[in-house]
Amino acid sequence: MPRGRKKTLTPALEDYLAVIQEILQKQPAARVSTIARKMGVSLPSVTNAMKRLAELEYVEYEKYGYITLTEKGKRRARSLRGSQNRLRNFFFYVMGIPSPTAEKLARHFSHFLDTKTRERFKRFYDIMVNFDESKVQELKEFLEESRRLVNVREIPEEARIMEEDEEEEAQP
């Protein structure tokens, strides 16, 4: 790997994994041209990304050849897709955010969730997406646990929504 380049999976590389997984659901292998078309990027950009993903052992790739996900790549792509689906559904069904915006938010947010955060969000999502009166106690316990995790007993005044914030949003 060239100097200065981190040996980590970046958000951009995760986007490539997600697209490859999407392609592989419809056909046995992906090609650089198909990935480029789906992502709206140049062929050299895809080639560089495939080299990096191969070095990180997420894909099997040879120049001018087919691209497949390794087991490691499949696991990461499934995890990423699950997080994106959960986030998209949360923004859409729980928050009432229009679908295109919910999709964009989910795609961006999913890159920054570590395992612990993903697990906490899963729990919160499960409470909220199926919310009814029977979930009130579970939500209360979740919020209390959350505050304990960050060592906060009470939400400080500056963290509460202020009226002037709401007024700014209401103005055209």
PDB file of C-alpha atoms in Angstrom:
ATOM      1  CA  MET A   1       0.000   0.000   0.000  1.00  0.00           C
ATOM      2  CA  PRO A   2       1.425   3.453  -0.886  1.00  0.00           C
ATOM      3  CA  ARG A   3       2.912   5.554   1.883  1.00  0.00           C
ATOM      4  CA  GLY A   4       0.569   7.761   3.840  1.00  0.00           C
ATOM      5  CA  ARG A   5      -2.454   5.591   3.158  1.00  0.00           C
ATOM      6  CA  LYS A   6      -4.136   4.114   6.193  1.00  0.00           C
ATOM      7  CA  LYS A   7      -4.668   0.399   6.321  1.00  0.00           C
ATOM      8  CA  THR A   8      -8.254   0.812   7.454  1.00  0.00           C
ATOM      9  CA  LEU A   9     -11.675   0.561   5.940  1.00  0.00           C
ATOM     10  CA  THR A  10     -12.788   4.131   5.220  1.00  0.00           C
ATOM     11  CA  PRO A  11     -16.394   5.286   4.702  1.00  0.00           C
ATOM     12  CA  ALA A  12     -15.706   5.569   0.963  1.00  0.00           C
ATOM     13  CA  LEU A  13     -14.435   1.978   0.835  1.00  0.00           C
ATOM     14  CA  GLU A  14     -17.483   0.848   2.808  1.00  0.00           C
ATOM     15  CA  ASP A  15     -19.661   2.424   0.106  1.00  0.00           C
ATOM     16  CA  TYR A  16     -17.872   0.243  -2.449  1.00  0.00           C
ATOM     17  CA  LEU A  17     -18.527  -2.854  -0.322  1.00  0.00           C
ATOM     18  CA  ALA A  18     -22.229  -2.033  -0.125  1.00  0.00           C
ATOM     19  CA  VAL A  19     -22.460  -1.569  -3.905  1.00  0.00           C
ATOM     20  CA  ILE A  20     -20.559  -4.803  -4.564  1.00  0.00           C
ATOM     21  CA  GLN A  21     -22.906  -6.672  -2.232  1.00  0.00           C
ATOM     22  CA  GLU A  22     -25.904  -5.169  -4.048  1.00  0.00           C
ATOM     23  CA  ILE A  23     -24.495  -6.289  -7.414  1.00  0.00           C
ATOM     24  CA  LEU A  24     -23.690  -9.779  -6.097  1.00  0.00           C
ATOM     25  CA  GLN A  25     -27.318 -10.256  -5.058  1.00  0.00           C
ATOM     26  CA  LYS A  26     -28.227 -10.189  -8.760  1.00  0.00           C
ATOM     27  CA  GLN A  27     -25.184 -11.794 -10.407  1.00  0.00           C
ATOM     28  CA  PRO A  28     -22.298 -14.076  -9.410  1.00  0.00           C
ATOM     29  CA  ALA A  29     -19.526 -11.448  -9.652  1.00  0.00           C
ATOM     30  CA  ALA A  30     -19.052  -7.710 -10.113  1.00  0.00           C
ATOM     31  CA  ARG A  31     -16.978  -5.835 -12.659  1.00  0.00           C
ATOM     32  CA  VAL A  32     -15.186  -2.499 -12.321  1.00  0.00           C
ATOM     33  CA  SER A  33     -17.429  -0.963 -15.023  1.00  0.00           C
ATOM     34  CA  THR A  34     -20.636  -2.016 -13.229  1.00  0.00           C
ATOM     35  CA  ILE A  35     -19.438  -0.599  -9.914  1.00  0.00           C
ATOM     36  CA  ALA A  36     -18.341   2.661 -11.593  1.00  0.00           C
ATOM     37  CA  ARG A  37     -21.730   3.040 -13.288  1.00  0.00           C
ATOM     38  CA  LYS A  38     -23.694   2.356 -10.093  1.00  0.00           C
ATOM     39  CA  MET A  39     -21.581   4.762  -8.024  1.00  0.00           C
ATOM     40  CA  GLY A  40     -21.135   7.434 -10.675  1.00  0.00           C
ATOM     41  CA  VAL A  41     -17.349   7.375 -10.411  1.00  0.00           C
ATOM     42  CA  SER A  42     -14.497   6.808 -12.879  1.00  0.00           C
ATOM     43  CA  LEU A  43     -13.049   3.410 -13.722  1.00  0.00           C
ATOM     44  CA  PRO A  44      -9.643   4.348 -12.211  1.00  0.00           C
ATOM     45  CA  SER A  45     -11.383   5.313  -8.941  1.00  0.00           C
ATOM     46  CA  VAL A  46     -12.982   1.877  -8.751  1.00  0.00           C
ATOM     47  CA  THR A  47      -9.713   0.162  -9.656  1.00  0.00           C
ATOM     48  CA  ASN A  48      -7.865   1.989  -6.872  1.00  0.00           C
ATOM     49  CA  ALA A  49     -10.606   1.159  -4.380  1.00  0.00           C
ATOM     50  CA  MET A  50     -10.560  -2.527  -5.402  1.00  0.00           C
ATOM     51  CA  LYS A  51      -6.803  -2.688  -4.898  1.00  0.00           C
ATOM     52  CA  ARG A  52      -7.187  -1.242  -1.408  1.00  0.00           C
ATOM     53  CA  LEU A  53     -10.107  -3.534  -0.546  1.00  0.00           C
ATOM     54  CA  ALA A  54      -8.100  -6.534  -1.796  1.00  0.00           C
ATOM     55  CA  GLU A  55      -5.114  -5.493   0.352  1.00  0.00           C
ATOM     56  CA  LEU A  56      -7.457  -5.236   3.326  1.00  0.00           C
ATOM     57  CA  GLU A  57      -8.830  -8.709   2.423  1.00  0.00           C
ATOM     58  CA  TYR A  58     -12.431  -7.568   1.845  1.00  0.00           C
ATOM     59  CA  VAL A  59     -12.556  -8.504  -1.859  1.00  0.00           C
ATOM     60  CA  GLU A  60     -11.006 -10.926  -4.299  1.00  0.00           C
ATOM     61  CA  TYR A  61      -9.869  -8.876  -7.274  1.00  0.00           C
ATOM     62  CA  GLU A  62      -7.460  -9.233 -10.173  1.00  0.00           C
ATOM     63  CA  LYS A  63      -6.907  -6.550 -12.783  1.00  0.00           C
ATOM     64  CA  TYR A  64      -9.524  -6.855 -15.567  1.00  0.00           C
ATOM     65  CA  GLY A  65     -11.160  -9.697 -13.665  1.00  0.00           C
ATOM     66  CA  TYR A  66     -14.263 -10.315 -11.644  1.00  0.00           C
ATOM     67  CA  ILE A  67     -14.749  -8.973  -8.147  1.00  0.00           C
ATOM     68  CA  THR A  68     -16.207 -11.002  -5.293  1.00  0.00           C
ATOM     69  CA  LEU A  69     -16.418 -10.441  -1.558  1.00  0.00           C
ATOM     70  CA  THR A  70     -14.311 -12.488   0.818  1.00  0.00           C
ATOM     71  CA  GLU A  71     -15.979 -13.866   3.948  1.00  0.00           C
ATOM     72  CA  LYS A  72     -14.631 -10.832   5.809  1.00  0.00           C
ATOM     73  CA  GLY A  73     -16.091  -8.572   3.108  1.00  0.00           C
ATOM     74  CA  LYS A  74     -19.467 -10.330   3.243  1.00  0.00           C
ATOM     75  CA  ARG A  75     -19.652  -9.926   7.033  1.00  0.00           C
ATOM     76  CA  ARG A  76     -18.789  -6.221   6.864  1.00  0.00           C
ATOM     77  CA  ALA A  77     -21.188  -5.571   3.976  1.00  0.00           C
ATOM     78  CA  ARG A  78     -24.046  -7.370   5.810  1.00  0.00           C
ATOM     79  CA  SER A  79     -23.336  -5.428   8.996  1.00  0.00           C
ATOM     80  CA  LEU A  80     -23.222  -2.135   7.118  1.00  0.00           C
ATOM     81  CA  ARG A  81     -26.434  -2.897   5.215  1.00  0.00           C
ATOM     82  CA  GLY A  82     -28.216  -3.899   8.443  1.00  0.00           C
ATOM     83  CA  SER A  83     -27.178  -0.643  10.098  1.00  0.00           C
ATOM     84  CA  GLN A  84     -28.248   1.365   7.063  1.00  0.00           C
ATOM     85  CA  ASN A  85     -31.640  -0.363   6.907  1.00  0.00           C
ATOM     86  CA  ARG A  86     -32.256   0.142  10.614  1.00  0.00           C
ATOM     87  CA  LEU A  87     -31.194   3.809  10.473  1.00  0.00           C
ATOM     88  CA  ARG A  88     -33.256   4.459   7.330  1.00  0.00           C
ATOM     89  CA  ASN A  89     -36.337   2.869   8.904  1.00  0.00           C
ATOM     90  CA  PHE A  90     -35.791   4.797  12.122  1.00  0.00           C
ATOM     91  CA  PHE A  91     -35.525   8.143  10.324  1.00  0.00           C
ATOM     92  CA  PHE A  92     -38.534   7.338   8.128  1.00  0.00           C
ATOM     93  CA  TYR A  93     -40.957   5.467  10.431  1.00  0.00           C
ATOM     94  CA  VAL A  94     -40.029   6.913  13.819  1.00  0.00           C
ATOM     95  CA  MET A  95     -38.838  10.430  12.939  1.00  0.00           C
ATOM     96  CA  GLY A  96     -41.082  10.989   9.895  1.00  0.00           C
ATOM     97  CA  ILE A  97     -38.214  12.117   7.655  1.00  0.00           C
ATOM     98  CA  PRO A  98     -38.952  11.736   3.902  1.00  0.00           C
ATOM     99  CA  SER A  99     -37.517   8.599   2.319  1.00  0.00           C
ATOM    100  CA  PRO A 100     -34.769  10.145   0.131  1.00  0.00           C
ATOM    101  CA  THR A 101     -33.407  12.150   3.070  1.00  0.00           C
ATOM    102  CA  ALA A 102     -33.731   9.157   5.421  1.00  0.00           C
ATOM    103  CA  GLU A 103     -31.746   7.045   2.933  1.00  0.00           C
ATOM    104  CA  LYS A 104     -28.943   9.642   2.682  1.00  0.00           C
ATOM    105  CA  LEU A 105     -28.749  10.087   6.455  1.00  0.00           C
ATOM    106  CA  ALA A 106     -28.622   6.330   6.985  1.00  0.00           C
ATOM    107  CA  ARG A 107     -25.855   5.893   4.416  1.00  0.00           C
ATOM    108  CA  HIS A 108     -23.728   8.594   6.064  1.00  0.00           C
ATOM    109  CA  PHE A 109     -24.417   7.755   9.724  1.00  0.00           C
ATOM    110  CA  SER A 110     -23.837   4.018   9.296  1.00  0.00           C
ATOM    111  CA  HIS A 111     -20.132   4.574   8.628  1.00  0.00           C
ATOM    112  CA  PHE A 112     -19.534   5.997  12.087  1.00  0.00           C
ATOM    113  CA  LEU A 113     -21.172   3.332  14.231  1.00  0.00           C
ATOM    114  CA  ASP A 114     -18.765   1.117  16.100  1.00  0.00           C
ATOM    115  CA  THR A 115     -19.948  -2.244  17.413  1.00  0.00           C
ATOM    116  CA  LYS A 116     -21.010  -0.931  20.817  1.00  0.00           C
ATOM    117  CA  THR A 117     -22.915   2.012  19.319  1.00  0.00           C
ATOM    118  CA  ARG A 118     -24.564  -0.275  16.756  1.00  0.00           C
ATOM    119  CA  GLU A 119     -25.767  -2.574  19.556  1.00  0.00           C
ATOM    120  CA  ARG A 120     -27.160   0.349  21.588  1.00  0.00           C
ATOM    121  CA  PHE A 121     -28.915   1.719  18.537  1.00  0.00           C
ATOM    122  CA  LYS A 122     -30.394  -1.731  17.777  1.00  0.00           C
ATOM    123  CA  ARG A 123     -31.901  -1.808  21.262  1.00  0.00           C
ATOM    124  CA  PHE A 124     -33.278   1.732  20.948  1.00  0.00           C
ATOM    125  CA  TYR A 125     -34.616   1.002  17.472  1.00  0.00           C
ATOM    126  CA  ASP A 126     -36.414  -2.132  18.690  1.00  0.00           C
ATOM    127  CA  ILE A 127     -38.109  -0.130  21.432  1.00  0.00           C
ATOM    128  CA  MET A 128     -39.092   2.785  19.219  1.00  0.00           C
ATOM    129  CA  VAL A 129     -40.175   1.051  16.022  1.00  0.00           C
ATOM    130  CA  ASN A 130     -42.610  -1.184  17.944  1.00  0.00           C
ATOM    131  CA  PHE A 131     -43.526   1.446  20.516  1.00  0.00           C
ATOM    132  CA  ASP A 132     -46.776   1.161  22.431  1.00  0.00           C
ATOM    133  CA  GLU A 133     -47.767   1.545  26.087  1.00  0.00           C
ATOM    134  CA  SER A 134     -46.059  -1.731  27.004  1.00  0.00           C
ATOM    135  CA  LYS A 135     -42.694  -0.231  25.951  1.00  0.00           C
ATOM    136  CA  VAL A 136     -42.813   2.826  28.243  1.00  0.00           C
ATOM    137  CA  GLN A 137     -40.924   1.131  31.078  1.00  0.00           C
ATOM    138  CA  GLU A 138     -38.385  -0.366  28.676  1.00  0.00           C
ATOM    139  CA  LEU A 139     -37.732   3.096  27.162  1.00  0.00           C
ATOM    140  CA  LYS A 140     -37.396   4.631  30.619  1.00  0.00           C
ATOM    141  CA  GLU A 141     -34.870   1.951  31.640  1.00  0.00           C
ATOM    142  CA  PHE A 142     -32.941   2.410  28.393  1.00  0.00           C
ATOM    143  CA  LEU A 143     -32.681   6.172  28.953  1.00  0.00           C
ATOM    144  CA  GLU A 144     -31.583   5.699  32.552  1.00  0.00           C
ATOM    145  CA  GLU A 145     -28.943   3.198  31.442  1.00  0.00           C
ATOM    146  CA  SER A 146     -27.774   5.622  28.738  1.00  0.00           C
ATOM    147  CA  ARG A 147     -27.284   8.376  31.285  1.00  0.00           C
ATOM    148  CA  ARG A 148     -25.385   6.002  33.582  1.00  0.00           C
ATOM    149  CA  LEU A 149     -23.082   5.037  30.713  1.00  0.00           C
ATOM    150  CA  VAL A 150     -22.050   8.668  30.233  1.00  0.00           C
ATOM    151  CA  ASN A 151     -22.158   9.444  33.955  1.00  0.00           C
ATOM    152  CA  VAL A 152     -25.007  11.982  33.763  1.00  0.00           C
ATOM    153  CA  ARG A 153     -27.811  12.075  36.302  1.00  0.00           C
ATOM    154  CA  GLU A 154     -29.830  14.833  34.734  1.00  0.00           C
ATOM    155  CA  ILE A 155     -29.906  16.499  31.321  1.00  0.00           C
ATOM    156  CA  PRO A 156     -28.302  19.952  31.652  1.00  0.00           C
ATOM    157  CA  GLU A 157     -30.301  23.013  30.658  1.00  0.00           C
ATOM    158  CA  GLU A 158     -28.053  23.813  27.665  1.00  0.00           C
ATOM    159  CA  ALA A 159     -28.868  20.402  26.169  1.00  0.00           C
ATOM    160  CA  ARG A 160     -32.619  20.996  26.220  1.00  0.00           C
ATOM    161  CA  ILE A 161     -34.372  22.355  23.135  1.00  0.00           C
ATOM    162  CA  MET A 162     -34.741  26.111  23.364  1.00  0.00           C
ATOM    163  CA  GLU A 163     -37.739  28.032  22.028  1.00  0.00           C
ATOM    164  CA  GLU A 164     -35.561  30.215  19.789  1.00  0.00           C
ATOM    165  CA  ASP A 165     -34.236  27.077  18.064  1.00  0.00           C
ATOM    166  CA  GLU A 166     -37.802  26.123  17.149  1.00  0.00           C
ATOM    167  CA  GLU A 167     -38.578  29.663  15.935  1.00  0.00           C
ATOM    168  CA  GLU A 168     -35.565  29.645  13.610  1.00  0.00           C
ATOM    169  CA  GLU A 169     -36.812  26.461  11.957  1.00  0.00           C
ATOM    170  CA  ALA A 170     -40.344  27.820  11.534  1.00  0.00           C
ATOM    171  CA  GLN A 171     -39.255  30.911   9.557  1.00  0.00           C
ATOM    172  CA  PRO A 172     -39.216  30.570   5.740  1.00  0.00           C
TER     173      PRO A 172
END
